[in-house]
PDB file of C-alpha atoms in Angstrom:
ATOM      1  CA  MET A 922      -0.139  -0.124   0.005  1.00 58.00           C
ATOM      2  CA  VAL A 923       1.500   3.305  -1.170  1.00 66.00           C
ATOM      3  CA  ILE A 924       1.514   6.251   1.357  1.00 74.00           C
ATOM      4  CA  SER A 925       0.206   9.175  -0.364  1.00 74.00           C
ATOM      5  CA  MET A 926       1.162  12.639   0.476  1.00 78.00           C
ATOM      6  CA  GLU A 927      -1.860  14.437  -0.784  1.00 78.00           C
ATOM      7  CA  HIS A 928      -3.838  12.094   1.168  1.00 74.00           C
ATOM      8  CA  LEU A 929      -1.645  13.057   4.312  1.00 76.00           C
ATOM      9  CA  LEU A 930      -2.397  16.344   3.822  1.00 78.00           C
ATOM     10  CA  SER A 931      -6.142  15.965   3.293  1.00 82.00           C
ATOM     11  CA  VAL A 932      -5.870  14.039   6.734  1.00 83.00           C
ATOM     12  CA  LEU A 933      -5.043  17.550   8.238  1.00 82.00           C
ATOM     13  CA  ASP A 934      -8.284  19.024   6.963  1.00 85.00           C
ATOM     14  CA  TYR A 935     -10.191  17.628  10.269  1.00 85.00           C
ATOM     15  CA  GLY A 936      -7.728  19.356  12.442  1.00 86.00           C
ATOM     16  CA  LYS A 937     -10.599  20.077  15.010  1.00 90.00           C
ATOM     17  CA  MET A 938     -11.282  16.414  15.536  1.00 91.00           C
ATOM     18  CA  LEU A 939      -7.555  15.287  16.035  1.00 91.00           C
ATOM     19  CA  GLN A 940      -7.276  18.558  18.594  1.00 92.00           C
ATOM     20  CA  GLN A 941     -10.369  17.474  20.274  1.00 92.00           C
ATOM     21  CA  GLY A 942      -8.950  13.852  20.341  1.00 92.00           C
ATOM     22  CA  LEU A 943      -5.602  15.402  21.564  1.00 93.00           C
ATOM     23  CA  ILE A 944      -7.441  17.172  24.622  1.00 94.00           C
ATOM     24  CA  VAL A 945      -9.698  14.015  25.525  1.00 94.00           C
ATOM     25  CA  THR A 946      -6.565  11.983  25.584  1.00 94.00           C
ATOM     26  CA  VAL A 947      -4.552  14.397  27.730  1.00 94.00           C
ATOM     27  CA  LEU A 948      -7.633  14.823  30.284  1.00 94.00           C
ATOM     28  CA  LEU A 949      -8.320  11.137  30.550  1.00 94.00           C
ATOM     29  CA  SER A 950      -4.561  10.162  31.047  1.00 93.00           C
ATOM     30  CA  LEU A 951      -4.536  13.157  34.062  1.00 93.00           C
ATOM     31  CA  CYS A 952      -7.684  11.709  35.369  1.00 93.00           C
ATOM     32  CA  THR A 953      -6.188   8.117  35.765  1.00 93.00           C
ATOM     33  CA  VAL A 954      -3.085   9.167  37.062  1.00 91.00           C
ATOM     34  CA  PHE A 955      -4.392  11.087  39.769  1.00 92.00           C
ATOM     35  CA  PHE A 956      -7.044   8.948  40.746  1.00 93.00           C
ATOM     36  CA  GLY A 957      -5.141   5.787  40.315  1.00 93.00           C
ATOM     37  CA  PHE A 958      -2.313   7.277  42.629  1.00 91.00           C
ATOM     38  CA  PHE A 959      -4.749   7.701  45.371  1.00 92.00           C
ATOM     39  CA  LEU A 960      -6.055   3.691  44.778  1.00 94.00           C
ATOM     40  CA  ALA A 961      -2.730   2.464  44.340  1.00 93.00           C
ATOM     41  CA  PHE A 962      -1.628   4.418  47.894  1.00 90.00           C
ATOM     42  CA  ALA A 963      -4.761   2.441  49.461  1.00 92.00           C
ATOM     43  CA  LEU A 964      -3.728  -0.810  47.997  1.00 93.00           C
ATOM     44  CA  ALA A 965       0.200  -0.523  49.200  1.00 91.00           C
ATOM     45  CA  MET A 966      -0.974   0.379  52.688  1.00 89.00           C
ATOM     46  CA  MET A 967      -3.140  -2.838  52.442  1.00 89.00           C
ATOM     47  CA  LEU A 968      -0.023  -4.707  51.279  1.00 89.00           C
ATOM     48  CA  LEU A 969       1.966  -3.516  54.417  1.00 85.00           C
ATOM     49  CA  SER A 970      -0.634  -3.724  56.558  1.00 82.00           C
ATOM     50  CA  ASP A 971      -0.169  -6.230  59.597  1.00 77.00           C
ATOM     51  CA  ILE A 972      -3.808  -6.774  60.390  1.00 76.00           C
ATOM     52  CA  ARG A 973      -3.961 -10.497  61.422  1.00 73.00           C
ATOM     53  CA  PRO A 974      -7.264 -11.320  63.307  1.00 68.00           C
ATOM     54  CA  PHE A 975      -6.041 -14.875  64.208  1.00 61.00           C
ATOM     55  CA  ARG A 976      -2.919 -14.008  65.446  1.00 61.00           C
ATOM     56  CA  SER A 977      -3.522 -15.541  68.828  1.00 64.00           C
ATOM     57  CA  PHE A 978      -3.579 -18.852  67.181  1.00 56.00           C
ATOM     58  CA  GLY A 979       0.217 -18.818  67.169  1.00 55.00           C
ATOM     59  CA  LYS A 980       0.531 -18.914  70.731  1.00 59.00           C
ATOM     60  CA  ILE A 981      -1.390 -22.239  71.155  1.00 59.00           C
ATOM     61  CA  GLN A 982       0.718 -24.774  72.044  1.00 62.00           C
ATOM     62  CA  THR A 983       0.298 -28.119  70.812  1.00 60.00           C
ATOM     63  CA  ASP A 984       2.151 -31.562  70.054  1.00 60.00           C
ATOM     64  CA  ASN A 985       0.344 -32.257  66.720  1.00 59.00           C
ATOM     65  CA  ILE A 986       2.407 -30.993  64.080  1.00 60.00           C
ATOM     66  CA  GLU A 987      -0.577 -30.701  61.341  1.00 65.00           C
ATOM     67  CA  GLN A 988      -2.372 -28.535  64.016  1.00 62.00           C
ATOM     68  CA  LEU A 989       0.657 -26.533  64.441  1.00 55.00           C
ATOM     69  CA  LYS A 990       0.987 -26.030  60.812  1.00 62.00           C
ATOM     70  CA  ARG A 991      -2.862 -24.780  60.897  1.00 61.00           C
ATOM     71  CA  HIS A 992      -2.322 -22.948  63.531  1.00 56.00           C
ATOM     72  CA  GLU A 993       1.065 -21.100  62.070  1.00 70.00           C
ATOM     73  CA  PHE A 994      -1.126 -20.453  59.072  1.00 61.00           C
ATOM     74  CA  PHE A 995      -4.232 -18.912  60.617  1.00 60.00           C
ATOM     75  CA  ALA A 996      -1.523 -16.670  62.869  1.00 67.00           C
ATOM     76  CA  ARG A 997      -0.194 -15.241  59.717  1.00 76.00           C
ATOM     77  CA  PHE A 998      -3.368 -15.051  57.971  1.00 73.00           C
ATOM     78  CA  ASN A 999      -4.086 -11.236  57.010  1.00 81.00           C
ATOM     79  CA  PRO A1000      -7.407 -10.881  54.944  1.00 86.00           C
ATOM     80  CA  VAL A1001      -6.578  -6.965  54.171  1.00 87.00           C
ATOM     81  CA  ARG A1002      -3.435  -7.973  52.312  1.00 89.00           C
ATOM     82  CA  MET A1003      -5.207 -10.880  50.597  1.00 89.00           C
ATOM     83  CA  ILE A1004      -7.665  -8.933  49.327  1.00 92.00           C
ATOM     84  CA  ALA A1005      -5.008  -6.316  48.091  1.00 92.00           C
ATOM     85  CA  GLY A1006      -2.868  -8.781  46.777  1.00 91.00           C
ATOM     86  CA  ALA A1007      -5.579 -10.928  44.753  1.00 93.00           C
ATOM     87  CA  TYR A1008      -6.994  -7.061  43.476  1.00 94.00           C
ATOM     88  CA  VAL A1009      -3.103  -6.823  41.936  1.00 93.00           C
ATOM     89  CA  GLN A1010      -3.042 -10.184  40.367  1.00 93.00           C
ATOM     90  CA  PHE A1011      -6.408  -9.658  38.665  1.00 93.00           C
ATOM     91  CA  VAL A1012      -5.146  -6.830  37.179  1.00 93.00           C
ATOM     92  CA  ARG A1013      -1.835  -7.698  36.068  1.00 91.00           C
ATOM     93  CA  CYS A1014      -3.172 -11.078  34.558  1.00 93.00           C
ATOM     94  CA  THR A1015      -5.846  -9.818  32.542  1.00 93.00           C
ATOM     95  CA  PRO A1016      -5.780  -7.550  29.645  1.00 93.00           C
ATOM     96  CA  MET A1017      -6.911  -3.812  29.915  1.00 92.00           C
ATOM     97  CA  LEU A1018      -9.357  -3.946  26.850  1.00 92.00           C
ATOM     98  CA  VAL A1019     -11.150  -6.957  29.000  1.00 94.00           C
ATOM     99  CA  GLN A1020     -11.133  -4.360  31.888  1.00 94.00           C
ATOM    100  CA  ILE A1021     -12.203  -1.769  30.066  1.00 95.00           C
ATOM    101  CA  PHE A1022     -15.311  -3.822  28.776  1.00 94.00           C
ATOM    102  CA  LEU A1023     -16.039  -5.024  32.349  1.00 94.00           C
ATOM    103  CA  VAL A1024     -16.219  -1.840  33.624  1.00 94.00           C
ATOM    104  CA  TYR A1025     -18.273  -0.241  30.971  1.00 93.00           C
ATOM    105  CA  TYR A1026     -20.883  -3.390  30.124  1.00 92.00           C
ATOM    106  CA  VAL A1027     -20.710  -4.894  33.486  1.00 92.00           C
ATOM    107  CA  VAL A1028     -20.321  -2.529  36.173  1.00 90.00           C
ATOM    108  CA  PHE A1029     -21.808   0.517  34.578  1.00 90.00           C
ATOM    109  CA  GLY A1030     -24.116  -1.485  32.932  1.00 85.00           C
ATOM    110  CA  PHE A1031     -26.475  -1.270  36.080  1.00 84.00           C
ATOM    111  CA  VAL A1032     -25.863   2.235  36.726  1.00 83.00           C
ATOM    112  CA  THR A1033     -27.481   5.279  34.619  1.00 83.00           C
ATOM    113  CA  LEU A1034     -24.754   8.097  34.005  1.00 86.00           C
ATOM    114  CA  PRO A1035     -26.010  11.493  33.354  1.00 87.00           C
ATOM    115  CA  LYS A1036     -25.527  12.084  29.760  1.00 87.00           C
ATOM    116  CA  PHE A1037     -24.142  15.517  29.050  1.00 88.00           C
ATOM    117  CA  THR A1038     -20.894  16.767  27.459  1.00 89.00           C
ATOM    118  CA  PHE A1039     -18.257  18.704  28.998  1.00 86.00           C
ATOM    119  CA  LEU A1040     -15.816  21.466  27.058  1.00 84.00           C
ATOM    120  CA  GLY A1041     -18.480  21.143  24.216  1.00 85.00           C
ATOM    121  CA  PHE A1042     -17.534  17.653  23.062  1.00 86.00           C
ATOM    122  CA  ILE A1043     -16.534  15.341  25.682  1.00 88.00           C
ATOM    123  CA  GLN A1044     -19.639  12.927  26.434  1.00 91.00           C
ATOM    124  CA  PHE A1045     -19.240  12.471  30.359  1.00 91.00           C
ATOM    125  CA  GLU A1046     -21.194   8.871  30.018  1.00 91.00           C
ATOM    126  CA  ARG A1047     -18.316   7.519  27.952  1.00 92.00           C
ATOM    127  CA  PHE A1048     -15.506   9.577  29.393  1.00 93.00           C
ATOM    128  CA  PHE A1049     -16.011   8.288  33.204  1.00 94.00           C
ATOM    129  CA  PRO A1050     -16.146   4.587  32.847  1.00 94.00           C
ATOM    130  CA  ALA A1051     -13.299   5.106  30.622  1.00 94.00           C
ATOM    131  CA  ALA A1052     -11.468   6.941  33.308  1.00 94.00           C
ATOM    132  CA  VAL A1053     -12.597   4.598  36.007  1.00 94.00           C
ATOM    133  CA  ALA A1054     -11.261   1.711  34.327  1.00 95.00           C
ATOM    134  CA  LEU A1055      -7.988   3.196  33.413  1.00 95.00           C
ATOM    135  CA  ALA A1056      -7.301   4.251  36.946  1.00 95.00           C
ATOM    136  CA  LEU A1057      -8.140   0.859  38.327  1.00 94.00           C
ATOM    137  CA  ASN A1058      -5.794  -0.673  35.967  1.00 94.00           C
ATOM    138  CA  SER A1059      -3.308   1.967  36.822  1.00 93.00           C
ATOM    139  CA  GLY A1060      -3.586   1.738  40.393  1.00 93.00           C
ATOM    140  CA  GLY A1061      -3.050  -2.092  40.295  1.00 91.00           C
ATOM    141  CA  TYR A1062       0.200  -1.403  38.822  1.00 90.00           C
ATOM    142  CA  MET A1063       1.350   1.262  40.644  1.00 91.00           C
ATOM    143  CA  SER A1064       0.493  -0.114  44.156  1.00 90.00           C
ATOM    144  CA  ASP A1065       3.637  -1.844  43.807  1.00 87.00           C
ATOM    145  CA  VAL A1066       5.951   0.949  43.001  1.00 87.00           C
ATOM    146  CA  ILE A1067       4.447   2.616  45.973  1.00 88.00           C
ATOM    147  CA  ARG A1068       4.991  -0.237  48.355  1.00 87.00           C
ATOM    148  CA  GLY A1069       8.505  -0.586  47.017  1.00 85.00           C
ATOM    149  CA  GLY A1070       9.325   3.169  47.599  1.00 84.00           C
ATOM    150  CA  ILE A1071       7.776   3.002  51.423  1.00 83.00           C
ATOM    151  CA  GLU A1072      10.161  -0.340  51.790  1.00 82.00           C
ATOM    152  CA  GLY A1073      13.011   1.749  50.297  1.00 80.00           C
ATOM    153  CA  VAL A1074      13.104   4.255  53.225  1.00 78.00           C
ATOM    154  CA  ASP A1075      15.655   2.896  55.820  1.00 77.00           C
ATOM    155  CA  ALA A1076      14.302   0.474  58.510  1.00 75.00           C
ATOM    156  CA  GLY A1077      16.664   2.604  61.136  1.00 79.00           C
ATOM    157  CA  GLN A1078      14.686   5.806  60.325  1.00 76.00           C
ATOM    158  CA  THR A1079      11.354   4.175  61.268  1.00 77.00           C
ATOM    159  CA  GLU A1080      13.224   2.567  64.476  1.00 79.00           C
ATOM    160  CA  ALA A1081      14.466   6.129  65.274  1.00 81.00           C
ATOM    161  CA  ALA A1082      11.080   7.607  65.244  1.00 79.00           C
ATOM    162  CA  ARG A1083       9.676   4.878  67.479  1.00 77.00           C
ATOM    163  CA  SER A1084      12.211   5.298  69.721  1.00 80.00           C
ATOM    164  CA  LEU A1085      11.313   8.910  70.198  1.00 79.00           C
ATOM    165  CA  GLY A1086       7.768   7.909  71.228  1.00 80.00           C
ATOM    166  CA  MET A1087       6.312   8.478  67.714  1.00 80.00           C
ATOM    167  CA  SER A1088       3.307   6.186  67.065  1.00 78.00           C
ATOM    168  CA  LYS A1089       3.032   4.047  63.527  1.00 76.00           C
ATOM    169  CA  LYS A1090       0.936   6.651  61.777  1.00 77.00           C
ATOM    170  CA  GLN A1091       3.282   9.752  62.976  1.00 79.00           C
ATOM    171  CA  THR A1092       6.207   7.590  61.635  1.00 81.00           C
ATOM    172  CA  MET A1093       4.657   6.950  58.357  1.00 79.00           C
ATOM    173  CA  MET A1094       2.946  10.107  57.796  1.00 80.00           C
ATOM    174  CA  THR A1095       6.373  12.636  59.085  1.00 81.00           C
ATOM    175  CA  ILE A1096       9.302  10.322  58.452  1.00 80.00           C
ATOM    176  CA  VAL A1097       8.499   7.649  55.582  1.00 80.00           C
ATOM    177  CA  LEU A1098       6.099   8.748  52.899  1.00 80.00           C
ATOM    178  CA  PRO A1099       7.908  12.472  52.653  1.00 79.00           C
ATOM    179  CA  GLN A1100      11.110  10.072  51.603  1.00 79.00           C
ATOM    180  CA  ALA A1101       8.937   7.520  49.810  1.00 80.00           C
ATOM    181  CA  VAL A1102       7.417  10.139  47.720  1.00 79.00           C
ATOM    182  CA  LYS A1103      10.493  11.283  46.477  1.00 78.00           C
ATOM    183  CA  ASN A1104      11.565   7.850  45.225  1.00 78.00           C
ATOM    184  CA  ILE A1105       8.233   7.144  43.662  1.00 84.00           C
ATOM    185  CA  LEU A1106       7.718  10.451  41.770  1.00 81.00           C
ATOM    186  CA  PRO A1107       9.959   9.307  38.917  1.00 81.00           C
ATOM    187  CA  ALA A1108       7.740   6.295  38.327  1.00 83.00           C
ATOM    188  CA  VAL A1109       3.993   7.820  39.078  1.00 83.00           C
ATOM    189  CA  ALA A1110       5.230  10.613  36.007  1.00 83.00           C
ATOM    190  CA  ASN A1111       6.186   7.959  33.617  1.00 86.00           C
ATOM    191  CA  GLU A1112       2.973   6.016  34.469  1.00 87.00           C
ATOM    192  CA  PHE A1113       1.339   9.201  32.820  1.00 88.00           C
ATOM    193  CA  VAL A1114       3.663   8.806  29.890  1.00 90.00           C
ATOM    194  CA  THR A1115       2.241   4.950  29.760  1.00 90.00           C
ATOM    195  CA  ILE A1116      -1.297   5.869  30.262  1.00 92.00           C
ATOM    196  CA  ILE A1117      -1.305   8.126  27.238  1.00 92.00           C
ATOM    197  CA  LYS A1118      -0.532   5.470  24.883  1.00 91.00           C
ATOM    198  CA  GLU A1119      -2.447   2.784  26.463  1.00 90.00           C
ATOM    199  CA  SER A1120      -5.896   4.781  26.568  1.00 91.00           C
ATOM    200  CA  SER A1121      -6.032   4.222  22.907  1.00 91.00           C
ATOM    201  CA  VAL A1122      -8.216   1.159  23.328  1.00 92.00           C
ATOM    202  CA  CYS A1123     -10.755   3.514  25.014  1.00 93.00           C
ATOM    203  CA  TYR A1124     -12.120   4.089  21.764  1.00 92.00           C
ATOM    204  CA  THR A1125     -13.616   0.663  21.573  1.00 92.00           C
ATOM    205  CA  ILE A1126     -16.470   2.084  23.962  1.00 92.00           C
ATOM    206  CA  GLY A1127     -16.702   5.493  22.156  1.00 90.00           C
ATOM    207  CA  VAL A1128     -14.687   7.459  23.707  1.00 92.00           C
ATOM    208  CA  GLN A1129     -13.742  10.466  21.548  1.00 91.00           C
ATOM    209  CA  ASP A1130      -9.998  10.284  21.499  1.00 92.00           C
ATOM    210  CA  ILE A1131      -7.033  10.322  19.237  1.00 92.00           C
ATOM    211  CA  MET A1132      -7.846   7.002  18.010  1.00 93.00           C
ATOM    212  CA  PHE A1133     -11.904   7.361  18.094  1.00 92.00           C
ATOM    213  CA  ASN A1134     -11.368  10.514  15.785  1.00 92.00           C
ATOM    214  CA  ILE A1135      -8.724   8.656  13.455  1.00 92.00           C
ATOM    215  CA  LYS A1136     -11.365   6.101  12.754  1.00 92.00           C
ATOM    216  CA  SER A1137     -13.727   8.736  12.061  1.00 91.00           C
ATOM    217  CA  ILE A1138     -11.484  10.015   9.877  1.00 90.00           C
ATOM    218  CA  GLN A1139     -10.831   6.856   7.779  1.00 88.00           C
ATOM    219  CA  SER A1140     -14.430   6.163   7.678  1.00 90.00           C
ATOM    220  CA  ALA A1141     -15.209   9.693   6.373  1.00 88.00           C
ATOM    221  CA  SER A1142     -12.291   9.869   3.721  1.00 85.00           C
ATOM    222  CA  PHE A1143     -12.035   6.000   3.185  1.00 86.00           C
ATOM    223  CA  ILE A1144      -8.176   6.439   3.818  1.00 86.00           C
ATOM    224  CA  ILE A1145      -6.493   3.986   5.641  1.00 85.00           C
ATOM    225  CA  PRO A1146      -2.898   4.511   6.809  1.00 88.00           C
ATOM    226  CA  GLU A1147      -2.412   8.166   6.394  1.00 88.00           C
ATOM    227  CA  PRO A1148      -4.505   8.950   9.536  1.00 90.00           C
ATOM    228  CA  LEU A1149      -2.518   5.995  11.168  1.00 91.00           C
ATOM    229  CA  ILE A1150       0.794   7.777  10.238  1.00 91.00           C
ATOM    230  CA  VAL A1151      -0.889  10.890  11.933  1.00 91.00           C
ATOM    231  CA  ALA A1152      -1.937   9.364  14.889  1.00 93.00           C
ATOM    232  CA  THR A1153       1.458   7.797  15.399  1.00 92.00           C
ATOM    233  CA  PHE A1154       2.920  11.392  14.958  1.00 92.00           C
ATOM    234  CA  LEU A1155       0.194  12.597  17.602  1.00 93.00           C
ATOM    235  CA  TYR A1156       0.770  10.017  20.441  1.00 94.00           C
ATOM    236  CA  PHE A1157       4.651  10.466  19.876  1.00 94.00           C
ATOM    237  CA  CYS A1158       4.433  14.212  20.191  1.00 92.00           C
ATOM    238  CA  LEU A1159       2.510  13.778  23.473  1.00 92.00           C
ATOM    239  CA  CYS A1160       4.881  11.207  24.799  1.00 92.00           C
ATOM    240  CA  PHE A1161       8.379  12.189  23.828  1.00 92.00           C
ATOM    241  CA  PRO A1162       8.563  15.728  25.394  1.00 91.00           C
ATOM    242  CA  THR A1163       6.715  14.353  28.556  1.00 88.00           C
ATOM    243  CA  SER A1164       9.618  11.511  28.882  1.00 88.00           C
ATOM    244  CA  LYS A1165      12.368  14.011  28.334  1.00 88.00           C
ATOM    245  CA  ILE A1166      10.820  16.545  30.891  1.00 87.00           C
ATOM    246  CA  ILE A1167      10.868  13.307  33.346  1.00 84.00           C
ATOM    247  CA  GLN A1168      14.464  12.488  32.921  1.00 83.00           C
ATOM    248  CA  TYR A1169      15.256  16.183  33.494  1.00 84.00           C
ATOM    249  CA  PHE A1170      13.803  16.094  36.730  1.00 80.00           C
ATOM    250  CA  GLU A1171      15.029  12.595  37.692  1.00 76.00           C
ATOM    251  CA  ARG A1172      18.543  13.950  37.139  1.00 79.00           C
ATOM    252  CA  ARG A1173      17.878  16.728  38.860  1.00 77.00           C
ATOM    253  CA  MET A1174      16.781  14.603  41.987  1.00 71.00           C
ATOM    254  CA  ARG A1175      19.860  12.292  41.759  1.00 68.00           C
ATOM    255  CA  ALA A1176      21.875  15.425  41.584  1.00 66.00           C
ATOM    256  CA  SER A1177      20.510  16.866  45.015  1.00 59.00           C
ATOM    257  CA  ASP A1178      20.624  13.125  46.520  1.00 58.00           C
ATOM    258  CA  LYS A1179      24.674  13.808  46.127  1.00 57.00           C
ATOM    259  CA  ARG A1180      24.754  16.933  47.198  1.00 53.00           C
TER     260      ARG A1180
END
């Protein structure tokens, strides 16, 4: 199939549609990272929790080895960590497209969302489920990043804070989290770049992002390859500068650590 410059330039006649697609893609990515971060933080806290309702089983003495193993299992059982771990594994082991369909057709299939447009062209009843689905997916992936950032803080600082009489909550909020945030910010920023690309699957539920408008241009003009080249260029223009800005701040943060 030959790429025609004439066809490529004709795609630019749909500039308003492409502009709207860019706005939707950026807004969708921002909403995803924002809400996904809070979900990821909650999941990370659940994964790090020490809620063991049956810990008293570990104190029961018995000569029966099988019984002792059962007691140890129940003593270590953490339902909160188990739920968070199961959620993370579900997100990691299922395709994003399936998750988007589940949220849109199953979860919001029983919920009547208000039908209105904002910014003049974004349909709320399609944008909102897509943002929820992407945030649920992003939260599952980012939770391990946040957990790793928290665990990466030197344990000696936690011990020092506790020795000064600070509670677990005070230690987490004033000592651990400020240092952990510095460690995880680059990864969270990189997640924004990832979501820009992965949000392209949301066109399947009618979200008017870049790919949705590219498909509309293909249907209206009967031109197939040239709109895809334009889509590639648009995604590159969004992701490449953003990744370079992230790398710049990463270098600045590493330089501040060395001083």
